[in-house]
Structure formats: structure tokens, C-alpha cells
Amino acid sequence: MISKKLQNIINEQITAELWSSNLYLQMAFFLEKEGWSGSAHWMYKQAEEEREHALDMAHYLMQRGGEAKVAMIDVVPEGWGSLLEIFEHVYKHECHVSELINRIVDAAVAENDKATQNFFWKYVSEQVEEEATAAEIVDKFKKAGEHGVFFVDSQLGAR
Ligand code: OFO
């Protein structure tokens, strides 16, 4: 059975994943309205993925005899200036989430809860990938120039 302390920290992460999902959904709405359909598609997928993470963590908690909770989700920011700005925001946000995941692993190590450590290691690796992907997109938009952004946007539609 999982400890109350780890249960609370994982529930906080479930809330954070749902907040991330809403953030990316808001970004997707913005991008779709601005006519960047490839980037909007990428962002809708990202929003779905974050929701899946929340569910995955909730199922894990329940498997370990814990209780999963949906807490209040704070409002997300809105209104961005450019594709570059939006993906810089994604990159920054993913770096923040990596810190949150590391904090859970640290707590699981402190309690010698090997199952929780093992479960969250996959998210440590996933965050490495997510940071790298966001950084790569930022880089592409930086290099794209005025016309290249259309090409990068359509590439993102292939996700
Ligand atoms: Fe939930 O994977 Fe990134 O944030």
C-alpha cells in the first residue's frame, strides 16, 4: 500500500498533468484560430497525452491501494504573439514538469518505495524526450524565417 505522503504528491501531479493538458488545449485553440493547423494538431495531441498521463498516474495510485483525486484546476494563460513564443513556452513548461517528476522520484527514494520509483522513472525518461522535442521545434522556428514557418507548421501536422 502506498503511503499517504506519496499519495498526496502523486495527486498533486495528477492535477499538474490536467493543468498541462488544459494549457496545451488553450494553445491549440489559439493556433487553430490563427490558422496554424499543423501546430494546432500537434498541440491537440499534446493535450491528449497529458490527460493520459493523469489517468495513468491515477490507475497506478489505485493499484497500490491509494485514492486518486481530481482537484481544482487553475485557469491557464492565453494569448501568445508568435509560433516561436508559444513553443518557447512549451519548452519552459516541460522543464518545469521535469522538476516535478524528479521531486516524486526523490520522495519515493526517501521512502524506499521501489514500485513508485520504477513507475516514475519512465516519466523521467519521457520528460527528457519532451524537452528535446520542444527544444527542436523552437530551434526550427528560429531558423525558419518568414516563409519557412509555413513548412515547419505543416511538418508538425504530421505528428
Ligand atoms: Fe506529462 O508529460 Fe510532459 O508534461
mmCIF file with all atom_site columns, C-alpha atoms and ligand atoms in Angstrom:
data_model
loop_
_atom_site.group_PDB
_atom_site.id
_atom_site.type_symbol
_atom_site.label_atom_id
_atom_site.label_alt_id
_atom_site.label_comp_id
_atom_site.label_asym_id
_atom_site.label_entity_id
_atom_site.label_seq_id
_atom_site.pdbx_PDB_ins_code
_atom_site.Cartn_x
_atom_site.Cartn_y
_atom_site.Cartn_z
_atom_site.occupancy
_atom_site.B_iso_or_equiv
_atom_site.pdbx_formal_charge
_atom_site.auth_seq_id
_atom_site.auth_comp_id
_atom_site.auth_asym_id
_atom_site.auth_atom_id
_atom_site.pdbx_PDB_model_num
ATOM   1   C  CA  . MET A 1 1   ? 0.000  0.000  0.000   1.00 0.00 ? 1   MET A CA  1
ATOM   2   C  CA  . ILE A 1 2   ? 1.264  3.420  -0.924  1.00 0.00 ? 2   ILE A CA  1
ATOM   3   C  CA  . SER A 1 3   ? 1.985  5.978  1.821   1.00 0.00 ? 3   SER A CA  1
ATOM   4   C  CA  . LYS A 1 4   ? -0.274 8.995  2.357   1.00 0.00 ? 4   LYS A CA  1
ATOM   5   C  CA  . LYS A 1 5   ? 2.652  11.280 1.616   1.00 0.00 ? 5   LYS A CA  1
ATOM   6   C  CA  . LEU A 1 6   ? 3.300  9.699  -1.787  1.00 0.00 ? 6   LEU A CA  1
ATOM   7   C  CA  . GLN A 1 7   ? -0.423 9.551  -2.466  1.00 0.00 ? 7   GLN A CA  1
ATOM   8   C  CA  . ASN A 1 8   ? -0.667 13.308 -1.906  1.00 0.00 ? 8   ASN A CA  1
ATOM   9   C  CA  . ILE A 1 9   ? 2.325  14.117 -4.063  1.00 0.00 ? 9   ILE A CA  1
ATOM   10  C  CA  . ILE A 1 10  ? 1.006  11.906 -6.903  1.00 0.00 ? 10  ILE A CA  1
ATOM   11  C  CA  . ASN A 1 11  ? -2.419 13.515 -6.632  1.00 0.00 ? 11  ASN A CA  1
ATOM   12  C  CA  . GLU A 1 12  ? -0.718 16.895 -6.944  1.00 0.00 ? 12  GLU A CA  1
ATOM   13  C  CA  . GLN A 1 13  ? 0.966  15.589 -10.079 1.00 0.00 ? 13  GLN A CA  1
ATOM   14  C  CA  . ILE A 1 14  ? -2.372 14.383 -11.480 1.00 0.00 ? 14  ILE A CA  1
ATOM   15  C  CA  . THR A 1 15  ? -3.639 17.949 -11.059 1.00 0.00 ? 15  THR A CA  1
ATOM   16  C  CA  . ALA A 1 16  ? -0.467 19.284 -12.703 1.00 0.00 ? 16  ALA A CA  1
ATOM   17  C  CA  . GLU A 1 17  ? -0.917 16.907 -15.675 1.00 0.00 ? 17  GLU A CA  1
ATOM   18  C  CA  . LEU A 1 18  ? -4.525 18.028 -16.116 1.00 0.00 ? 18  LEU A CA  1
ATOM   19  C  CA  . TRP A 1 19  ? -3.390 21.653 -15.911 1.00 0.00 ? 19  TRP A CA  1
ATOM   20  C  CA  . SER A 1 20  ? -0.786 20.914 -18.602 1.00 0.00 ? 20  SER A CA  1
ATOM   21  C  CA  . SER A 1 21  ? -3.488 19.319 -20.718 1.00 0.00 ? 21  SER A CA  1
ATOM   22  C  CA  . ASN A 1 22  ? -5.609 22.466 -20.404 1.00 0.00 ? 22  ASN A CA  1
ATOM   23  C  CA  . LEU A 1 23  ? -2.614 24.677 -21.171 1.00 0.00 ? 23  LEU A CA  1
ATOM   24  C  CA  . TYR A 1 24  ? -1.967 22.780 -24.418 1.00 0.00 ? 24  TYR A CA  1
ATOM   25  C  CA  . LEU A 1 25  ? -5.648 22.787 -25.262 1.00 0.00 ? 25  LEU A CA  1
ATOM   26  C  CA  . GLN A 1 26  ? -5.727 26.569 -24.863 1.00 0.00 ? 26  GLN A CA  1
ATOM   27  C  CA  . MET A 1 27  ? -2.651 26.800 -27.081 1.00 0.00 ? 27  MET A CA  1
ATOM   28  C  CA  . ALA A 1 28  ? -4.325 24.529 -29.652 1.00 0.00 ? 28  ALA A CA  1
ATOM   29  C  CA  . PHE A 1 29  ? -7.422 26.751 -29.724 1.00 0.00 ? 29  PHE A CA  1
ATOM   30  C  CA  . PHE A 1 30  ? -5.232 29.819 -30.207 1.00 0.00 ? 30  PHE A CA  1
ATOM   31  C  CA  . LEU A 1 31  ? -3.232 28.166 -33.002 1.00 0.00 ? 31  LEU A CA  1
ATOM   32  C  CA  . GLU A 1 32  ? -6.320 26.888 -34.783 1.00 0.00 ? 32  GLU A CA  1
ATOM   33  C  CA  . LYS A 1 33  ? -7.894 30.347 -34.694 1.00 0.00 ? 33  LYS A CA  1
ATOM   34  C  CA  . GLU A 1 34  ? -4.685 31.858 -36.076 1.00 0.00 ? 34  GLU A CA  1
ATOM   35  C  CA  . GLY A 1 35  ? -4.737 29.371 -38.961 1.00 0.00 ? 35  GLY A CA  1
ATOM   36  C  CA  . TRP A 1 36  ? -1.701 27.324 -37.914 1.00 0.00 ? 36  TRP A CA  1
ATOM   37  C  CA  . SER A 1 37  ? -3.408 23.991 -38.408 1.00 0.00 ? 37  SER A CA  1
ATOM   38  C  CA  . GLY A 1 38  ? -0.274 21.812 -38.209 1.00 0.00 ? 38  GLY A CA  1
ATOM   39  C  CA  . SER A 1 39  ? 0.820  23.312 -34.907 1.00 0.00 ? 39  SER A CA  1
ATOM   40  C  CA  . ALA A 1 40  ? -2.754 23.161 -33.604 1.00 0.00 ? 40  ALA A CA  1
ATOM   41  C  CA  . HIS A 1 41  ? -2.897 19.435 -34.453 1.00 0.00 ? 41  HIS A CA  1
ATOM   42  C  CA  . TRP A 1 42  ? 0.421  18.891 -32.624 1.00 0.00 ? 42  TRP A CA  1
ATOM   43  C  CA  . MET A 1 43  ? -0.912 20.755 -29.611 1.00 0.00 ? 43  MET A CA  1
ATOM   44  C  CA  . TYR A 1 44  ? -4.233 18.839 -29.507 1.00 0.00 ? 44  TYR A CA  1
ATOM   45  C  CA  . LYS A 1 45  ? -2.194 15.627 -29.424 1.00 0.00 ? 45  LYS A CA  1
ATOM   46  C  CA  . GLN A 1 46  ? -0.044 17.021 -26.657 1.00 0.00 ? 46  GLN A CA  1
ATOM   47  C  CA  . ALA A 1 47  ? -3.142 17.918 -24.625 1.00 0.00 ? 47  ALA A CA  1
ATOM   48  C  CA  . GLU A 1 48  ? -4.440 14.341 -25.035 1.00 0.00 ? 48  GLU A CA  1
ATOM   49  C  CA  . GLU A 1 49  ? -1.115 12.912 -23.954 1.00 0.00 ? 49  GLU A CA  1
ATOM   50  C  CA  . GLU A 1 50  ? -1.077 14.947 -20.747 1.00 0.00 ? 50  GLU A CA  1
ATOM   51  C  CA  . ARG A 1 51  ? -4.560 13.740 -19.889 1.00 0.00 ? 51  ARG A CA  1
ATOM   52  C  CA  . GLU A 1 52  ? -3.403 10.149 -20.472 1.00 0.00 ? 52  GLU A CA  1
ATOM   53  C  CA  . HIS A 1 53  ? -0.531 10.752 -18.052 1.00 0.00 ? 53  HIS A CA  1
ATOM   54  C  CA  . ALA A 1 54  ? -3.002 11.914 -15.399 1.00 0.00 ? 54  ALA A CA  1
ATOM   55  C  CA  . LEU A 1 55  ? -5.085 8.756  -15.893 1.00 0.00 ? 55  LEU A CA  1
ATOM   56  C  CA  . ASP A 1 56  ? -2.024 6.510  -15.875 1.00 0.00 ? 56  ASP A CA  1
ATOM   57  C  CA  . MET A 1 57  ? -0.903 8.002  -12.557 1.00 0.00 ? 57  MET A CA  1
ATOM   58  C  CA  . ALA A 1 58  ? -4.406 7.683  -11.108 1.00 0.00 ? 58  ALA A CA  1
ATOM   59  C  CA  . HIS A 1 59  ? -4.601 3.985  -12.108 1.00 0.00 ? 59  HIS A CA  1
ATOM   60  C  CA  . TYR A 1 60  ? -1.201 3.396  -10.531 1.00 0.00 ? 60  TYR A CA  1
ATOM   61  C  CA  . LEU A 1 61  ? -2.325 5.020  -7.268  1.00 0.00 ? 61  LEU A CA  1
ATOM   62  C  CA  . MET A 1 62  ? -5.449 2.864  -7.141  1.00 0.00 ? 62  MET A CA  1
ATOM   63  C  CA  . GLN A 1 63  ? -3.486 -0.306 -7.939  1.00 0.00 ? 63  GLN A CA  1
ATOM   64  C  CA  . ARG A 1 64  ? -1.384 0.464  -4.872  1.00 0.00 ? 64  ARG A CA  1
ATOM   65  C  CA  . GLY A 1 65  ? -4.452 0.817  -2.678  1.00 0.00 ? 65  GLY A CA  1
ATOM   66  C  CA  . GLY A 1 66  ? -4.435 4.613  -2.778  1.00 0.00 ? 66  GLY A CA  1
ATOM   67  C  CA  . GLU A 1 67  ? -7.121 7.112  -3.643  1.00 0.00 ? 67  GLU A CA  1
ATOM   68  C  CA  . ALA A 1 68  ? -6.934 9.239  -6.781  1.00 0.00 ? 68  ALA A CA  1
ATOM   69  C  CA  . LYS A 1 69  ? -8.456 12.701 -6.698  1.00 0.00 ? 69  LYS A CA  1
ATOM   70  C  CA  . VAL A 1 70  ? -9.320 15.374 -9.202  1.00 0.00 ? 70  VAL A CA  1
ATOM   71  C  CA  . ALA A 1 71  ? -8.593 18.699 -7.532  1.00 0.00 ? 71  ALA A CA  1
ATOM   72  C  CA  . MET A 1 72  ? -9.497 22.155 -8.733  1.00 0.00 ? 72  MET A CA  1
ATOM   73  C  CA  . ILE A 1 73  ? -7.594 23.028 -11.900 1.00 0.00 ? 73  ILE A CA  1
ATOM   74  C  CA  . ASP A 1 74  ? -6.357 26.621 -12.031 1.00 0.00 ? 74  ASP A CA  1
ATOM   75  C  CA  . VAL A 1 75  ? -7.010 28.752 -15.052 1.00 0.00 ? 75  VAL A CA  1
ATOM   76  C  CA  . VAL A 1 76  ? -4.316 28.558 -17.768 1.00 0.00 ? 76  VAL A CA  1
ATOM   77  C  CA  . PRO A 1 77  ? -2.686 31.515 -19.553 1.00 0.00 ? 77  PRO A CA  1
ATOM   78  C  CA  . GLU A 1 78  ? -3.851 32.559 -23.012 1.00 0.00 ? 78  GLU A CA  1
ATOM   79  C  CA  . GLY A 1 79  ? -2.797 34.822 -25.869 1.00 0.00 ? 79  GLY A CA  1
ATOM   80  C  CA  . TRP A 1 80  ? 0.620  34.378 -27.479 1.00 0.00 ? 80  TRP A CA  1
ATOM   81  C  CA  . GLY A 1 81  ? 2.424  36.504 -30.038 1.00 0.00 ? 81  GLY A CA  1
ATOM   82  C  CA  . SER A 1 82  ? 4.042  34.037 -32.398 1.00 0.00 ? 82  SER A CA  1
ATOM   83  C  CA  . LEU A 1 83  ? 4.690  30.359 -33.066 1.00 0.00 ? 83  LEU A CA  1
ATOM   84  C  CA  . LEU A 1 84  ? 8.159  30.777 -31.644 1.00 0.00 ? 84  LEU A CA  1
ATOM   85  C  CA  . GLU A 1 85  ? 6.822  32.312 -28.456 1.00 0.00 ? 85  GLU A CA  1
ATOM   86  C  CA  . ILE A 1 86  ? 4.274  29.547 -27.980 1.00 0.00 ? 86  ILE A CA  1
ATOM   87  C  CA  . PHE A 1 87  ? 6.830  26.748 -28.408 1.00 0.00 ? 87  PHE A CA  1
ATOM   88  C  CA  . GLU A 1 88  ? 9.290  28.528 -26.124 1.00 0.00 ? 88  GLU A CA  1
ATOM   89  C  CA  . HIS A 1 89  ? 6.508  28.449 -23.563 1.00 0.00 ? 89  HIS A CA  1
ATOM   90  C  CA  . VAL A 1 90  ? 6.028  24.693 -24.165 1.00 0.00 ? 90  VAL A CA  1
ATOM   91  C  CA  . TYR A 1 91  ? 9.758  24.102 -23.661 1.00 0.00 ? 91  TYR A CA  1
ATOM   92  C  CA  . LYS A 1 92  ? 9.831  26.113 -20.434 1.00 0.00 ? 92  LYS A CA  1
ATOM   93  C  CA  . HIS A 1 93  ? 6.758  24.341 -19.137 1.00 0.00 ? 93  HIS A CA  1
ATOM   94  C  CA  . GLU A 1 94  ? 8.187  20.881 -19.869 1.00 0.00 ? 94  GLU A CA  1
ATOM   95  C  CA  . CYS A 1 95  ? 11.375 21.794 -17.964 1.00 0.00 ? 95  CYS A CA  1
ATOM   96  C  CA  . HIS A 1 96  ? 9.186  22.715 -15.010 1.00 0.00 ? 96  HIS A CA  1
ATOM   97  C  CA  . VAL A 1 97  ? 7.287  19.402 -15.242 1.00 0.00 ? 97  VAL A CA  1
ATOM   98  C  CA  . SER A 1 98  ? 10.614 17.527 -15.274 1.00 0.00 ? 98  SER A CA  1
ATOM   99  C  CA  . GLU A 1 99  ? 11.402 19.097 -11.904 1.00 0.00 ? 99  GLU A CA  1
ATOM   100 C  CA  . LEU A 1 100 ? 8.027  17.996 -10.550 1.00 0.00 ? 100 LEU A CA  1
ATOM   101 C  CA  . ILE A 1 101 ? 8.614  14.413 -11.706 1.00 0.00 ? 101 ILE A CA  1
ATOM   102 C  CA  . ASN A 1 102 ? 12.106 14.392 -10.182 1.00 0.00 ? 102 ASN A CA  1
ATOM   103 C  CA  . ARG A 1 103 ? 10.570 15.525 -6.914  1.00 0.00 ? 103 ARG A CA  1
ATOM   104 C  CA  . ILE A 1 104 ? 8.283  12.453 -6.917  1.00 0.00 ? 104 ILE A CA  1
ATOM   105 C  CA  . VAL A 1 105 ? 11.205 10.107 -7.580  1.00 0.00 ? 105 VAL A CA  1
ATOM   106 C  CA  . ASP A 1 106 ? 13.129 11.761 -4.728  1.00 0.00 ? 106 ASP A CA  1
ATOM   107 C  CA  . ALA A 1 107 ? 10.171 11.250 -2.380  1.00 0.00 ? 107 ALA A CA  1
ATOM   108 C  CA  . ALA A 1 108 ? 9.838  7.593  -3.455  1.00 0.00 ? 108 ALA A CA  1
ATOM   109 C  CA  . VAL A 1 109 ? 13.579 7.045  -2.907  1.00 0.00 ? 109 VAL A CA  1
ATOM   110 C  CA  . ALA A 1 110 ? 13.337 8.622  0.556   1.00 0.00 ? 110 ALA A CA  1
ATOM   111 C  CA  . GLU A 1 111 ? 10.611 6.099  1.445   1.00 0.00 ? 111 GLU A CA  1
ATOM   112 C  CA  . ASN A 1 112 ? 12.354 3.224  -0.288  1.00 0.00 ? 112 ASN A CA  1
ATOM   113 C  CA  . ASP A 1 113 ? 9.169  2.669  -2.319  1.00 0.00 ? 113 ASP A CA  1
ATOM   114 C  CA  . LYS A 1 114 ? 10.660 0.798  -5.253  1.00 0.00 ? 114 LYS A CA  1
ATOM   115 C  CA  . ALA A 1 115 ? 7.403  0.367  -7.176  1.00 0.00 ? 115 ALA A CA  1
ATOM   116 C  CA  . THR A 1 116 ? 6.783  4.119  -7.219  1.00 0.00 ? 116 THR A CA  1
ATOM   117 C  CA  . GLN A 1 117 ? 10.388 4.800  -8.179  1.00 0.00 ? 117 GLN A CA  1
ATOM   118 C  CA  . ASN A 1 118 ? 10.080 2.314  -11.003 1.00 0.00 ? 118 ASN A CA  1
ATOM   119 C  CA  . PHE A 1 119 ? 6.748  3.721  -12.167 1.00 0.00 ? 119 PHE A CA  1
ATOM   120 C  CA  . PHE A 1 120 ? 8.034  7.304  -12.295 1.00 0.00 ? 120 PHE A CA  1
ATOM   121 C  CA  . TRP A 1 121 ? 11.382 6.524  -13.916 1.00 0.00 ? 121 TRP A CA  1
ATOM   122 C  CA  . LYS A 1 122 ? 9.516  6.121  -17.202 1.00 0.00 ? 122 LYS A CA  1
ATOM   123 C  CA  . TYR A 1 123 ? 8.281  9.694  -16.781 1.00 0.00 ? 123 TYR A CA  1
ATOM   124 C  CA  . VAL A 1 124 ? 11.830 10.900 -16.083 1.00 0.00 ? 124 VAL A CA  1
ATOM   125 C  CA  . SER A 1 125 ? 12.813 9.464  -19.489 1.00 0.00 ? 125 SER A CA  1
ATOM   126 C  CA  . GLU A 1 126 ? 9.679  10.769 -21.134 1.00 0.00 ? 126 GLU A CA  1
ATOM   127 C  CA  . GLN A 1 127 ? 10.424 14.282 -19.886 1.00 0.00 ? 127 GLN A CA  1
ATOM   128 C  CA  . VAL A 1 128 ? 13.892 14.104 -21.452 1.00 0.00 ? 128 VAL A CA  1
ATOM   129 C  CA  . GLU A 1 129 ? 12.191 13.336 -24.765 1.00 0.00 ? 129 GLU A CA  1
ATOM   130 C  CA  . GLU A 1 130 ? 9.541  16.023 -24.340 1.00 0.00 ? 130 GLU A CA  1
ATOM   131 C  CA  . GLU A 1 131 ? 12.116 18.693 -23.512 1.00 0.00 ? 131 GLU A CA  1
ATOM   132 C  CA  . ALA A 1 132 ? 14.231 17.658 -26.500 1.00 0.00 ? 132 ALA A CA  1
ATOM   133 C  CA  . THR A 1 133 ? 11.244 17.679 -28.861 1.00 0.00 ? 133 THR A CA  1
ATOM   134 C  CA  . ALA A 1 134 ? 10.126 21.142 -27.719 1.00 0.00 ? 134 ALA A CA  1
ATOM   135 C  CA  . ALA A 1 135 ? 13.702 22.479 -27.977 1.00 0.00 ? 135 ALA A CA  1
ATOM   136 C  CA  . GLU A 1 136 ? 13.964 21.084 -31.511 1.00 0.00 ? 136 GLU A CA  1
ATOM   137 C  CA  . ILE A 1 137 ? 10.739 22.777 -32.585 1.00 0.00 ? 137 ILE A CA  1
ATOM   138 C  CA  . VAL A 1 138 ? 11.894 26.087 -31.037 1.00 0.00 ? 138 VAL A CA  1
ATOM   139 C  CA  . ASP A 1 139 ? 15.111 25.755 -32.996 1.00 0.00 ? 139 ASP A CA  1
ATOM   140 C  CA  . LYS A 1 140 ? 13.247 25.072 -36.245 1.00 0.00 ? 140 LYS A CA  1
ATOM   141 C  CA  . PHE A 1 141 ? 11.053 28.134 -35.805 1.00 0.00 ? 141 PHE A CA  1
ATOM   142 C  CA  . LYS A 1 142 ? 14.122 30.253 -35.029 1.00 0.00 ? 142 LYS A CA  1
ATOM   143 C  CA  . LYS A 1 143 ? 15.791 29.120 -38.237 1.00 0.00 ? 143 LYS A CA  1
ATOM   144 C  CA  . ALA A 1 144 ? 12.653 29.104 -40.363 1.00 0.00 ? 144 ALA A CA  1
ATOM   145 C  CA  . GLY A 1 145 ? 12.404 32.765 -41.328 1.00 0.00 ? 145 GLY A CA  1
ATOM   146 C  CA  . GLU A 1 146 ? 9.291  34.422 -42.685 1.00 0.00 ? 146 GLU A CA  1
ATOM   147 C  CA  . HIS A 1 147 ? 8.310  31.730 -45.209 1.00 0.00 ? 147 HIS A CA  1
ATOM   148 C  CA  . GLY A 1 148 ? 9.869  28.708 -43.526 1.00 0.00 ? 148 GLY A CA  1
ATOM   149 C  CA  . VAL A 1 149 ? 7.330  28.865 -40.699 1.00 0.00 ? 149 VAL A CA  1
ATOM   150 C  CA  . PHE A 1 150 ? 4.678  27.528 -43.098 1.00 0.00 ? 150 PHE A CA  1
ATOM   151 C  CA  . PHE A 1 151 ? 6.843  24.496 -43.774 1.00 0.00 ? 151 PHE A CA  1
ATOM   152 C  CA  . VAL A 1 152 ? 7.548  23.851 -40.069 1.00 0.00 ? 152 VAL A CA  1
ATOM   153 C  CA  . ASP A 1 153 ? 3.853  24.252 -39.284 1.00 0.00 ? 153 ASP A CA  1
ATOM   154 C  CA  . SER A 1 154 ? 2.903  21.651 -41.877 1.00 0.00 ? 154 SER A CA  1
ATOM   155 C  CA  . GLN A 1 155 ? 5.591  19.281 -40.561 1.00 0.00 ? 155 GLN A CA  1
ATOM   156 C  CA  . LEU A 1 156 ? 4.024  19.492 -37.108 1.00 0.00 ? 156 LEU A CA  1
ATOM   157 C  CA  . GLY A 1 157 ? 0.730  18.418 -38.646 1.00 0.00 ? 157 GLY A CA  1
ATOM   158 C  CA  . ALA A 1 158 ? 2.274  15.007 -39.334 1.00 0.00 ? 158 ALA A CA  1
ATOM   159 C  CA  . ARG A 1 159 ? 2.514  14.143 -35.641 1.00 0.00 ? 159 ARG A CA  1
HETATM 160 FE FE1 . OFO B 2 .   ? 3.009  14.773 -18.784 1.00 0.00 ? 1   OFO B FE1 1
HETATM 161 O  O1  . OFO B 2 .   ? 4.414  14.773 -19.960 1.00 0.00 ? 1   OFO B O1  1
HETATM 162 FE FE2 . OFO B 2 .   ? 5.294  16.395 -20.276 1.00 0.00 ? 1   OFO B FE2 1
HETATM 163 O  O2  . OFO B 2 .   ? 4.427  17.480 -19.269 1.00 0.00 ? 1   OFO B O2  1
#
